[in-house]
Coordinates of N, CA and C in Angstrom, one line a residue:
M630 N -8.8 16.7 9.5 CA -8.0 16.4 8.4 C -8.6 17.1 7.2
G631 N -7.8 17.8 6.4 CA -8.2 18.5 5.2 C -7.9 17.7 4.0
P632 N -8.3 18.2 2.8 CA -8.0 17.4 1.6 C -6.5 17.2 1.4
V633 N -6.1 16.1 0.8 CA -4.8 15.7 0.6 C -4.3 16.3 -0.8
H634 N -3.3 17.2 -0.7 CA -2.8 17.8 -2.0 C -1.5 17.3 -2.3
H635 N -1.3 16.9 -3.5 CA 0.0 16.4 -4.0 C 0.5 17.4 -5.0
E636 N 1.8 17.4 -5.3 CA 2.4 18.4 -6.2 C 2.4 17.9 -7.6
L637 N 1.7 16.8 -7.9 CA 1.6 16.4 -9.3 C 0.6 17.2 -10.1
A638 N 1.0 17.7 -11.2 CA 0.2 18.6 -12.0 C -1.0 17.9 -12.5
G639 N -2.2 18.5 -12.3 CA -3.4 17.9 -12.8 C -4.0 16.8 -12.0
E640 N -3.4 16.5 -10.9 CA -3.9 15.4 -10.1 C -5.2 15.8 -9.3
P641 N -6.2 15.0 -9.2 CA -7.4 15.3 -8.4 C -7.1 15.4 -6.9
T642 N -8.0 16.1 -6.2 CA -7.8 16.2 -4.8 C -8.5 14.9 -4.1
F643 N -7.8 14.3 -3.3 CA -8.3 13.1 -2.5 C -8.8 13.6 -1.2
A644 N -10.0 13.2 -0.8 CA -10.6 13.6 0.5 C -10.1 12.5 1.6
P645 N -9.6 13.0 2.7 CA -9.1 12.0 3.7 C -10.3 11.3 4.3
M646 N -10.0 10.0 4.7 CA -11.1 9.2 5.3 C -10.6 8.7 6.7
I647 N -9.4 8.2 6.8 CA -8.9 7.6 8.0 C -7.4 7.6 8.0
Q648 N -6.9 7.8 9.2 CA -5.4 7.7 9.4 C -5.1 6.9 10.7
I649 N -4.2 6.0 10.6 CA -3.8 5.2 11.7 C -2.2 5.4 11.9
D650 N -1.8 5.8 13.0 CA -0.4 6.0 13.3 C 0.0 5.0 14.5
M651 N 1.2 4.4 14.3 CA 1.7 3.5 15.4 C 3.2 3.6 15.4
E652 N 3.7 3.4 16.6 CA 5.2 3.2 16.7 C 5.5 2.0 16.0
I653 N 6.6 2.0 15.1 CA 6.9 0.8 14.4 C 7.3 -0.3 15.3
K654 N 7.9 0.0 16.4 CA 8.3 -1.1 17.3 C 7.1 -1.9 17.8
A655 N 6.0 -1.1 18.1 CA 4.8 -1.8 18.5 C 4.1 -2.6 17.4
F656 N 4.1 -2.0 16.2 CA 3.5 -2.6 15.0 C 4.2 -3.9 14.7
V657 N 5.6 -3.9 14.7 CA 6.3 -5.2 14.3 C 6.4 -6.2 15.4
S658 N 5.8 -5.9 16.6 CA 5.8 -6.8 17.7 C 4.9 -8.0 17.5
A659 N 4.0 -7.9 16.6 CA 3.1 -9.1 16.3 C 2.6 -9.0 14.9
W660 N 2.7 -10.1 14.2 CA 2.3 -10.2 12.8 C 0.8 -9.9 12.6
R661 N 0.0 -10.2 13.6 CA -1.5 -10.0 13.5 C -1.9 -8.6 13.4
H662 N -1.0 -7.7 13.7 CA -1.3 -6.2 13.6 C -1.6 -5.9 12.2
C663 N -0.9 -6.5 11.2 CA -1.2 -6.3 9.8 C -2.7 -6.6 9.5
D664 N -3.2 -7.7 10.0 CA -4.6 -8.1 9.7 C -5.5 -7.2 10.5
Y665 N -5.2 -6.8 11.7 CA -6.1 -6.0 12.5 C -6.3 -4.6 11.9
V666 N -5.2 -4.0 11.5 CA -5.3 -2.7 10.9 C -6.0 -2.7 9.5
S667 N -5.6 -3.7 8.7 CA -6.3 -3.8 7.4 C -7.8 -4.0 7.5
T668 N -8.2 -4.9 8.3 CA -9.6 -5.3 8.5 C -10.4 -4.1 9.0
Y669 N -9.9 -3.4 10.1 CA -10.6 -2.3 10.6 C -10.7 -1.2 9.6
T670 N -9.6 -0.8 8.9 CA -9.6 0.2 8.0 C -10.5 -0.1 6.8
A671 N -10.5 -1.3 6.3 CA -11.4 -1.7 5.2 C -12.9 -1.5 5.6
R672 N -13.2 -1.9 6.8 CA -14.6 -1.8 7.2 C -15.0 -0.4 7.3
M673 N -14.1 0.5 7.8 CA -14.5 1.9 8.0 C -14.7 2.6 6.6
I674 N -13.9 2.3 5.6 CA -14.0 3.0 4.4 C -14.9 2.4 3.3
S675 N -15.4 1.2 3.6 CA -16.2 0.5 2.6 C -17.7 0.6 2.7
Q676 N -18.1 1.2 3.8 CA -19.6 1.2 4.1 C -20.4 1.9 3.0
N677 N -19.9 2.9 2.3 CA -20.7 3.6 1.3 C -20.4 3.2 -0.1
R678 N -19.8 2.1 -0.3 CA -19.5 1.6 -1.7 C -20.7 0.7 -2.2
S679 N -20.8 0.6 -3.5 CA -22.0 -0.1 -4.1 C -22.1 -1.6 -3.6
D680 N -21.0 -2.2 -3.4 CA -20.9 -3.6 -2.8 C -19.9 -3.5 -1.7
S681 N -20.4 -3.1 -0.5 CA -19.5 -2.8 0.6 C -18.7 -4.0 1.1
V682 N -19.3 -5.2 1.0 CA -18.6 -6.4 1.5 C -17.5 -6.8 0.5
R683 N -17.8 -6.7 -0.8 CA -16.7 -7.0 -1.8 C -15.6 -6.0 -1.7
H684 N -16.0 -4.7 -1.6 CA -15.0 -3.6 -1.5 C -14.1 -3.8 -0.3
S685 N -14.7 -4.1 0.9 CA -14.0 -4.3 2.1 C -13.0 -5.5 2.0
N686 N -13.5 -6.6 1.4 CA -12.6 -7.7 1.2 C -11.4 -7.4 0.3
L687 N -11.6 -6.8 -0.8 CA -10.5 -6.4 -1.7 C -9.6 -5.4 -1.1
F688 N -10.1 -4.4 -0.5 CA -9.3 -3.4 0.2 C -8.5 -4.0 1.3
S689 N -9.1 -4.8 2.1 CA -8.4 -5.4 3.2 C -7.2 -6.2 2.8
S690 N -7.5 -7.0 1.7 CA -6.4 -7.8 1.1 C -5.2 -7.0 0.6
A691 N -5.6 -6.0 -0.1 CA -4.5 -5.1 -0.7 C -3.7 -4.4 0.4
L692 N -4.5 -3.8 1.4 CA -3.8 -3.1 2.5 C -3.0 -4.1 3.4
N693 N -3.5 -5.2 3.6 CA -2.7 -6.2 4.4 C -1.4 -6.5 3.7
E694 N -1.4 -6.7 2.4 CA -0.1 -6.9 1.7 C 0.8 -5.8 1.9
L695 N 0.4 -4.6 1.8 CA 1.2 -3.4 2.0 C 1.7 -3.3 3.4
L696 N 0.9 -3.6 4.4 CA 1.3 -3.6 5.8 C 2.4 -4.6 6.0
E697 N 2.3 -5.8 5.4 CA 3.3 -6.8 5.5 C 4.6 -6.4 5.0
V698 N 4.6 -5.5 3.9 CA 5.8 -4.9 3.4 C 6.5 -4.1 4.5
A699 N 5.7 -3.2 5.2 CA 6.2 -2.4 6.2 C 6.6 -3.2 7.4
F700 N 5.9 -4.3 7.7 CA 6.3 -5.2 8.8 C 7.7 -5.7 8.7
R701 N 8.2 -5.9 7.5 CA 9.5 -6.5 7.3 C 10.6 -5.4 7.3
T702 N 10.3 -4.2 7.7 CA 11.4 -3.2 7.8 C 12.5 -3.6 8.7
R703 N 13.7 -3.2 8.4 CA 14.8 -3.5 9.3 C 15.2 -2.4 10.2
H704 N 14.4 -1.3 10.1 CA 14.6 -0.1 10.9 C 13.9 -0.3 12.3
A705 N 14.6 0.0 13.3 CA 14.0 -0.3 14.7 C 13.2 0.9 15.3
G706 N 13.3 2.1 14.8 CA 12.6 3.2 15.4 C 11.8 4.0 14.4
G707 N 10.9 4.8 15.0 CA 10.1 5.7 14.1 C 8.6 5.2 14.2
E708 N 7.8 5.8 13.2 CA 6.4 5.6 13.2 C 5.9 5.0 11.9
L709 N 4.9 4.2 12.0 CA 4.2 3.8 10.8 C 2.9 4.7 10.7
A710 N 2.7 5.2 9.6 CA 1.5 6.0 9.3 C 0.8 5.5 8.1
C711 N -0.5 5.2 8.3 CA -1.3 4.7 7.2 C -2.5 5.6 7.0
R712 N -2.5 6.3 5.9 CA -3.6 7.3 5.6 C -4.4 6.8 4.4
V713 N -5.7 6.8 4.5 CA -6.5 6.5 3.3 C -7.4 7.6 3.0
S714 N -7.4 8.0 1.7 CA -8.2 9.0 1.2 C -8.9 8.6 -0.1
R715 N -9.9 9.3 -0.6 CA -10.7 8.9 -1.7 C -10.9 10.0 -2.7
H716 N -11.0 9.6 -4.0 CA -11.4 10.5 -5.1 C -12.2 9.6 -6.0
G717 N -13.6 9.7 -6.0 CA -14.4 8.9 -6.9 C -14.3 7.5 -6.6
A718 N -14.0 6.7 -7.6 CA -13.8 5.2 -7.5 C -12.5 4.8 -7.0
T719 N -11.6 5.7 -6.7 CA -10.2 5.4 -6.3 C -10.0 5.7 -4.9
D720 N -9.4 4.7 -4.2 CA -9.0 4.8 -2.8 C -7.5 4.9 -2.8
R721 N -6.9 5.9 -2.1 CA -5.5 6.0 -2.0 C -5.0 5.6 -0.6
I722 N -4.0 4.8 -0.6 CA -3.3 4.4 0.6 C -1.9 5.1 0.6
E723 N -1.6 5.8 1.6 CA -0.3 6.4 1.8 C 0.3 5.8 3.0
L724 N 1.3 4.9 2.8 CA 1.9 4.1 3.9 C 3.3 4.7 4.1
T725 N 3.5 5.3 5.2 CA 4.8 5.8 5.6 C 5.4 5.0 6.7
F726 N 6.6 4.5 6.5 CA 7.3 3.7 7.5 C 8.8 3.9 7.5
P727 N 9.5 3.7 8.6 CA 10.9 3.8 8.6 C 11.6 2.7 7.9
C728 N 12.7 3.0 7.2 CA 13.4 2.0 6.5 C 14.9 2.4 6.4
V729 N 15.7 1.5 6.2 CA 17.2 1.7 6.0 C 17.4 2.1 4.5
P730 N 18.5 2.8 4.2 CA 18.7 3.3 2.9 C 18.6 2.2 1.8
E731 N 19.1 1.0 2.1 CA 19.0 -0.1 1.1 C 17.6 -0.4 0.8
E732 N 16.7 -0.4 1.8 CA 15.3 -0.7 1.6 C 14.7 0.4 0.7
R733 N 15.0 1.6 1.0 CA 14.4 2.7 0.2 C 14.8 2.6 -1.3
E734 N 16.1 2.3 -1.5 CA 16.5 2.1 -2.9 C 15.8 0.9 -3.5
F735 N 15.6 -0.2 -2.8 CA 14.9 -1.3 -3.3 C 13.5 -0.9 -3.8
Y736 N 12.8 -0.2 -2.9 CA 11.4 0.1 -3.2 C 11.3 1.1 -4.3
E737 N 12.2 2.0 -4.4 CA 12.2 3.0 -5.5 C 12.4 2.2 -6.9
E738 N 13.3 1.3 -6.9 CA 13.6 0.5 -8.1 C 12.4 -0.4 -8.4
A739 N 11.8 -1.1 -7.4 CA 10.7 -2.0 -7.6 C 9.5 -1.3 -8.1
V740 N 9.2 -0.1 -7.5 CA 8.0 0.7 -8.0 C 8.2 1.1 -9.4
S741 N 9.4 1.5 -9.8 CA 9.7 1.9 -11.2 C 9.5 0.7 -12.1
R742 N 9.8 -0.5 -11.7 CA 9.6 -1.7 -12.5 C 8.2 -2.1 -12.6
V743 N 7.4 -1.9 -11.5 CA 6.0 -2.2 -11.5 C 5.3 -1.4 -12.5
A744 N 5.7 -0.2 -12.8 CA 5.0 0.7 -13.7 C 5.4 0.3 -15.2
G745 N 6.4 -0.6 -15.4 CA 6.8 -0.9 -16.7 C 5.9 -1.8 -17.4
T746 N 6.1 -1.9 -18.7 CA 5.2 -2.7 -19.6 C 5.3 -4.2 -19.4
E747 N 6.3 -4.6 -18.8 CA 6.5 -6.1 -18.5 C 6.0 -6.5 -17.1
A748 N 5.3 -5.7 -16.4 CA 4.9 -6.0 -15.1 C 4.1 -7.3 -15.0
R749 N 3.1 -7.5 -15.9 CA 2.3 -8.7 -15.9 C 3.2 -9.9 -16.0
E750 N 4.1 -9.9 -17.0 CA 5.0 -11.0 -17.2 C 5.9 -11.3 -16.0
R751 N 6.4 -10.2 -15.4 CA 7.2 -10.3 -14.2 C 6.4 -10.9 -13.0
Y752 N 5.2 -10.5 -12.9 CA 4.3 -11.0 -11.8 C 4.1 -12.5 -12.0
L753 N 3.7 -12.9 -13.2 CA 3.4 -14.3 -13.5 C 4.6 -15.1 -13.3
N754 N 5.8 -14.7 -13.7 CA 7.0 -15.4 -13.5 C 7.4 -15.5 -12.0
S755 N 7.1 -14.4 -11.3 CA 7.5 -14.4 -9.9 C 6.6 -15.4 -9.1
V756 N 5.3 -15.5 -9.5 CA 4.4 -16.4 -8.8 C 4.7 -17.8 -9.1
S757 N 5.1 -18.1 -10.4 CA 5.4 -19.5 -10.8 C 6.9 -19.9 -10.7
G758 N 7.7 -18.9 -10.4 CA 9.2 -19.2 -10.4 C 9.9 -18.4 -9.4
D759 N 11.1 -18.0 -9.7 CA 11.9 -17.2 -8.8 C 12.6 -16.1 -9.5
V760 N 11.9 -15.4 -10.5 CA 12.5 -14.4 -11.2 C 12.6 -13.1 -10.4
A761 N 11.6 -12.7 -9.7 CA 11.5 -11.5 -8.9 C 11.7 -11.8 -7.4
P762 N 12.4 -10.9 -6.7 CA 12.5 -11.1 -5.2 C 11.1 -11.1 -4.6
S763 N 10.9 -11.8 -3.5 CA 9.5 -12.0 -2.9 C 8.9 -10.6 -2.5
R764 N 9.7 -9.7 -2.1 CA 9.2 -8.4 -1.6 C 8.6 -7.7 -2.8
E765 N 9.1 -7.9 -4.0 CA 8.6 -7.2 -5.2 C 7.2 -7.8 -5.6
V766 N 7.0 -9.1 -5.3 CA 5.8 -9.7 -5.7 C 4.5 -9.0 -5.2
V767 N 4.6 -8.5 -4.0 CA 3.4 -7.7 -3.4 C 3.1 -6.5 -4.3
L768 N 4.1 -5.8 -4.7 CA 3.9 -4.6 -5.5 C 3.4 -5.0 -6.9
L769 N 4.0 -6.0 -7.4 CA 3.5 -6.5 -8.7 C 2.0 -6.9 -8.7
E770 N 1.7 -7.7 -7.6 CA 0.3 -8.1 -7.5 C -0.6 -7.0 -7.4
L771 N -0.3 -5.9 -6.7 CA -1.2 -4.8 -6.6 C -1.4 -4.1 -7.9
A772 N -0.3 -4.0 -8.7 CA -0.4 -3.4 -10.0 C -1.2 -4.2 -11.0
V773 N -0.9 -5.5 -11.0 CA -1.5 -6.4 -12.0 C -3.0 -6.8 -11.6
D774 N -3.2 -7.3 -10.4 CA -4.5 -7.8 -10.0 C -5.5 -6.8 -9.5
Y775 N -5.0 -5.6 -9.0 CA -5.8 -4.6 -8.5 C -5.8 -3.3 -9.4
N776 N -5.1 -3.3 -10.5 CA -4.9 -2.2 -11.3 C -4.4 -0.9 -10.5
A777 N -3.6 -1.2 -9.5 CA -3.1 -0.1 -8.7 C -2.0 0.7 -9.4
V778 N -2.0 2.0 -9.1 CA -0.9 2.8 -9.5 C -0.1 3.1 -8.3
L779 N 1.2 2.8 -8.4 CA 2.1 3.0 -7.2 C 3.2 4.0 -7.5
R780 N 3.6 4.7 -6.4 CA 4.8 5.6 -6.5 C 5.4 5.7 -5.1
V781 N 6.6 6.2 -5.1 CA 7.3 6.4 -3.9 C 7.4 8.0 -3.8
E782 N 7.1 8.5 -2.6 CA 7.2 9.9 -2.3 C 8.2 10.2 -1.2
E783 N 8.7 11.4 -1.2 CA 9.6 11.8 -0.1 C 9.0 11.7 1.2
A784 N 9.7 11.3 2.2 CA 9.3 11.2 3.6 C 10.4 11.8 4.4
D785 N 10.1 12.3 5.6 CA 11.1 12.9 6.5 C 11.9 11.8 7.1
G786 N 13.2 12.1 7.3 CA 14.1 11.2 8.0 C 14.4 9.9 7.3
D787 N 14.5 8.9 8.1 CA 14.8 7.5 7.6 C 13.5 6.8 7.3
A788 N 12.6 7.4 6.5 CA 11.3 6.8 6.2 C 11.1 6.8 4.7
I789 N 10.1 6.0 4.3 CA 9.7 6.0 2.9 C 8.1 6.1 2.9
K790 N 7.6 6.7 1.9 CA 6.2 6.7 1.7 C 5.8 6.1 0.4
L791 N 5.0 5.0 0.5 CA 4.5 4.3 -0.6 C 3.1 4.8 -0.8
V792 N 2.8 5.3 -2.0 CA 1.5 5.8 -2.4 C 0.9 4.8 -3.4
V793 N -0.3 4.3 -3.0 CA -1.0 3.3 -3.9 C -2.4 3.7 -4.1
D794 N -2.7 3.9 -5.4 CA -4.1 4.3 -5.8 C -4.8 3.0 -6.3
L795 N -5.9 2.7 -5.6 CA -6.6 1.5 -5.9 C -8.0 1.8 -6.5
P796 N -8.3 1.5 -7.7 CA -9.6 1.8 -8.3 C -10.5 0.6 -8.1
L797 N -10.8 0.2 -6.9 CA -11.5 -1.0 -6.5 C -13.0 -0.9 -6.9
E798 N -13.6 0.2 -6.9 CA -15.0 0.3 -7.1 C -15.4 -0.2 -8.5
G799 N -14.5 0.0 -9.5 CA -14.7 -0.4 -10.9 C -14.0 -1.6 -11.3
L800 N -13.3 -2.3 -10.4 CA -12.5 -3.4 -10.7 C -13.4 -4.6 -11.0
Q801 N -13.1 -5.3 -12.1 CA -13.8 -6.5 -12.5 C -13.0 -7.7 -12.2
H802 N -13.6 -8.7 -11.5 CA -12.9 -9.9 -11.2 C -13.8 -11.1 -11.6

């Protein structure tokens, strides 16, 4: 694997660390696959961080939430691809999974709302009430609790790619 290049002007180059590909049918056959993939991936990429156990726990939690988003897809065919790369203190997760057009539209809208100035308020309201749909809560949590930057990128066919930049190395909790 070579460096990951994106077409965003001025964006740094992220070095690939690990990629896991699975048929979506196999992935959604058991809920525990979310935990297995997130735990394994977190252990692999956290070994050289200043506090590897803390980093692994935070990364595993964040990735598990994203994988649970993909687990809920209503699309029956295709592949799940999870690629993790790094630039400095930031780990990037690129999660590509099949979805139906309505799901793609939902994620595009949800990610645009997550980037908005009212994300913290929406997150707090969604946790304590029923303002936001439950699928949106995961994205809001990543943005608010993990300082993640999220975006949706083009993917081939009936798929969506969620890109999540996690600055966990410098995250204060």
